[in-house]
Amino acid sequence: MLSKQRNYGVAAPYIFNLETVPTAFKAARLLKSPIILDFVSVHSIEKVCEIARFYERKYLEVIVVLNLDHDNTYEQAIREICASYTSVMIDLSTLPFQENVLKVREIVKITCSVGVSVEAELWPRGVGHEYSKTRDSGLTNPKKAIEYVKQTNVHCLAVAVGTCHGT
């Protein structure tokens, strides 16, 4: 991987509005870096993909991954695949462990057949307004994480290492 060879991380800015797409491409070109466009589901999955693909054709030197962050349904993951997203982040972390595993494993089977990567998440994770109380209890259990990855075959696992979500 280029980022590993050159010793840098790949930015994944949240795209909260459609005007930030060209800015992300300009920054990636300036830094000569790939970029992960991390969309949130406030926009149409298909519209966002169209706009990103437009700029991808304009900035041919930029390697881009399209990711919709924190999906929580099988149907939404399928819509992303059909819209040409290159990565799916499925968050079923509020489900019991085994139910999470079964559902994520099914999504991974489908995405792998079309070259789309999958990131998933395990509960617990810290919550911003409870951080002082949940910091340590919200850490990912390494043994559970290994078991989860083996059972689901996800490409990436979002883990809690002292960070928190939300306000």
CSV table of C-alpha atoms in Angstrom, one decimal:
chain,number,residue,atom,x,y,z
A,1,MET,CA,0.0,0.0,0.0
A,2,LEU,CA,1.2,3.4,-0.9
A,3,SER,CA,0.4,4.9,2.5
A,4,LYS,CA,2.4,2.2,4.2
A,5,GLN,CA,5.4,2.6,1.9
A,6,ARG,CA,5.4,6.4,2.4
A,7,ASN,CA,4.5,6.3,6.1
A,8,TYR,CA,1.3,8.3,6.2
A,9,GLY,CA,-2.3,7.8,7.0
A,10,VAL,CA,-5.1,8.3,4.6
A,11,ALA,CA,-7.6,11.0,5.5
A,12,ALA,CA,-11.3,10.2,5.7
A,13,PRO,CA,-13.1,13.6,6.0
A,14,TYR,CA,-16.8,13.5,6.8
A,15,ILE,CA,-18.7,14.9,3.9
A,16,PHE,CA,-21.7,16.7,5.6
A,17,ASN,CA,-22.6,18.7,2.5
A,18,LEU,CA,-22.0,18.3,-1.2
A,19,GLU,CA,-19.9,21.4,-1.4
A,20,THR,CA,-17.1,19.7,0.6
A,21,VAL,CA,-16.6,17.1,-2.1
A,22,PRO,CA,-14.4,19.3,-4.4
A,23,THR,CA,-12.5,20.7,-1.5
A,24,ALA,CA,-11.6,17.1,-0.4
A,25,PHE,CA,-10.4,16.3,-3.9
A,26,LYS,CA,-8.3,19.5,-4.0
A,27,ALA,CA,-6.7,18.7,-0.7
A,28,ALA,CA,-5.9,15.1,-1.8
A,29,ARG,CA,-4.3,16.4,-5.0
A,30,LEU,CA,-2.3,19.0,-3.2
A,31,LEU,CA,-1.0,16.4,-0.7
A,32,LYS,CA,-0.6,13.8,-3.4
A,33,SER,CA,-2.5,11.4,-1.2
A,34,PRO,CA,-5.4,9.0,-1.6
A,35,ILE,CA,-8.6,10.0,0.2
A,36,ILE,CA,-11.6,8.3,1.7
A,37,LEU,CA,-14.8,10.3,1.3
A,38,ASP,CA,-16.7,9.4,4.4
A,39,PHE,CA,-20.4,10.2,3.7
A,40,VAL,CA,-23.1,10.4,6.3
A,41,SER,CA,-26.6,9.4,5.4
A,42,VAL,CA,-28.1,12.9,5.3
A,43,HIS,CA,-27.8,12.9,1.5
A,44,SER,CA,-29.2,10.6,-1.2
A,45,ILE,CA,-26.8,7.6,-1.5
A,46,GLU,CA,-27.0,7.8,-5.3
A,47,LYS,CA,-26.6,11.6,-5.6
A,48,VAL,CA,-23.5,11.6,-3.4
A,49,CYS,CA,-21.9,8.9,-5.5
A,50,GLU,CA,-22.7,10.8,-8.7
A,51,ILE,CA,-21.0,13.9,-7.4
A,52,ALA,CA,-18.0,12.1,-6.1
A,53,ARG,CA,-17.6,10.2,-9.4
A,54,PHE,CA,-17.8,13.5,-11.3
A,55,TYR,CA,-14.9,14.9,-9.3
A,56,GLU,CA,-13.0,11.6,-9.6
A,57,ARG,CA,-13.1,12.1,-13.4
A,58,LYS,CA,-11.9,15.7,-13.0
A,59,TYR,CA,-9.1,14.8,-10.6
A,60,LEU,CA,-7.7,11.7,-12.3
A,61,GLU,CA,-4.5,11.7,-10.1
A,62,VAL,CA,-6.5,11.3,-6.9
A,63,ILE,CA,-7.3,7.8,-5.7
A,64,VAL,CA,-10.6,7.9,-3.9
A,65,VAL,CA,-12.7,5.5,-1.9
A,66,LEU,CA,-16.4,6.2,-1.3
A,67,ASN,CA,-17.7,5.1,2.1
A,68,LEU,CA,-21.1,5.6,3.7
A,69,ASP,CA,-20.4,5.7,7.4
A,70,HIS,CA,-22.6,3.8,9.9
A,71,ASP,CA,-25.2,2.0,7.8
A,72,ASN,CA,-27.4,-0.2,9.9
A,73,THR,CA,-29.5,-2.1,7.4
A,74,TYR,CA,-28.8,-4.8,4.8
A,75,GLU,CA,-30.9,-2.9,2.3
A,76,GLN,CA,-28.9,0.3,2.6
A,77,ALA,CA,-25.6,-1.7,2.1
A,78,ILE,CA,-27.1,-3.1,-1.1
A,79,ARG,CA,-28.1,0.3,-2.3
A,80,GLU,CA,-24.5,1.5,-1.8
A,81,ILE,CA,-23.1,-1.4,-3.8
A,82,CYS,CA,-25.5,-0.6,-6.6
A,83,ALA,CA,-24.5,3.0,-6.5
A,84,SER,CA,-20.8,2.1,-6.9
A,85,TYR,CA,-19.5,2.8,-3.4
A,86,THR,CA,-16.2,1.1,-2.8
A,87,SER,CA,-16.6,0.6,1.0
A,88,VAL,CA,-19.5,-0.1,3.4
A,89,MET,CA,-19.4,0.7,7.1
A,90,ILE,CA,-22.1,-1.4,8.8
A,91,ASP,CA,-22.8,-0.6,12.4
A,92,LEU,CA,-24.9,-3.2,14.1
A,93,SER,CA,-23.0,-2.7,17.3
A,94,THR,CA,-26.2,-2.4,19.4
A,95,LEU,CA,-27.3,-5.9,18.5
A,96,PRO,CA,-26.2,-8.9,20.6
A,97,PHE,CA,-22.8,-10.3,19.5
A,98,GLN,CA,-24.0,-13.4,17.6
A,99,GLU,CA,-26.8,-11.5,15.8
A,100,ASN,CA,-24.3,-8.8,14.7
A,101,VAL,CA,-21.9,-11.5,13.5
A,102,LEU,CA,-24.6,-13.3,11.4
A,103,LYS,CA,-25.9,-10.1,9.7
A,104,VAL,CA,-22.5,-8.7,9.0
A,105,ARG,CA,-21.2,-12.0,7.7
A,106,GLU,CA,-24.0,-12.0,5.1
A,107,ILE,CA,-23.2,-8.5,4.0
A,108,VAL,CA,-19.5,-9.4,3.7
A,109,LYS,CA,-20.3,-12.4,1.4
A,110,ILE,CA,-22.2,-10.1,-1.0
A,111,THR,CA,-19.7,-7.2,-0.9
A,112,CYS,CA,-16.7,-9.4,-1.4
A,113,SER,CA,-18.3,-10.8,-4.6
A,114,VAL,CA,-18.2,-7.3,-6.1
A,115,GLY,CA,-15.0,-6.0,-4.7
A,116,VAL,CA,-16.4,-3.8,-2.0
A,117,SER,CA,-14.7,-3.7,1.4
A,118,VAL,CA,-16.6,-3.8,4.7
A,119,GLU,CA,-15.9,-2.1,8.0
A,120,ALA,CA,-18.0,-3.1,11.0
A,121,GLU,CA,-18.3,-2.1,14.7
A,122,LEU,CA,-18.5,-3.8,18.0
A,123,TRP,CA,-20.3,-2.5,21.1
A,124,PRO,CA,-19.4,-1.1,23.6
A,125,ARG,CA,-18.0,2.3,22.6
A,126,GLY,CA,-17.8,5.4,24.7
A,127,VAL,CA,-20.4,8.1,24.3
A,128,GLY,CA,-19.3,11.7,24.5
A,129,HIS,CA,-21.6,13.0,27.3
A,130,GLU,CA,-20.8,9.9,29.4
A,131,TYR,CA,-17.1,9.8,28.6
A,132,SER,CA,-15.9,10.3,32.2
A,133,LYS,CA,-18.0,7.3,33.3
A,134,THR,CA,-17.7,5.1,30.3
A,135,ARG,CA,-14.1,5.6,29.1
A,136,ASP,CA,-12.7,2.3,30.4
A,137,SER,CA,-15.9,0.3,30.2
A,138,GLY,CA,-16.3,1.4,26.6
A,139,LEU,CA,-13.0,-0.1,25.3
A,140,THR,CA,-13.1,-2.9,22.8
A,141,ASN,CA,-12.3,-6.3,24.2
A,142,PRO,CA,-9.4,-7.6,22.1
A,143,LYS,CA,-10.4,-11.3,22.3
A,144,LYS,CA,-14.0,-10.4,21.2
A,145,ALA,CA,-12.6,-8.3,18.4
A,146,ILE,CA,-10.4,-11.2,17.1
A,147,GLU,CA,-13.3,-13.6,17.4
A,148,TYR,CA,-15.6,-11.1,15.6
A,149,VAL,CA,-13.2,-10.6,12.7
A,150,LYS,CA,-12.7,-14.4,12.3
A,151,GLN,CA,-16.4,-15.0,12.2
A,152,THR,CA,-17.4,-12.2,9.9
A,153,ASN,CA,-14.4,-11.8,7.6
A,154,VAL,CA,-14.7,-8.0,7.7
A,155,HIS,CA,-11.9,-6.0,6.2
A,156,CYS,CA,-11.7,-3.4,8.9
A,157,LEU,CA,-13.0,-3.2,12.4
A,158,ALA,CA,-13.8,0.0,14.2
A,159,VAL,CA,-12.6,-0.4,17.7
A,160,ALA,CA,-12.9,1.8,20.8
A,161,VAL,CA,-9.4,2.6,22.2
A,162,GLY,CA,-10.4,5.4,24.5
A,163,THR,CA,-12.3,7.5,22.0
A,164,CYS,CA,-16.0,8.3,22.1
A,165,HIS,CA,-18.9,9.0,19.7
A,166,GLY,CA,-21.4,11.9,19.7
A,167,THR,CA,-22.0,14.6,22.3
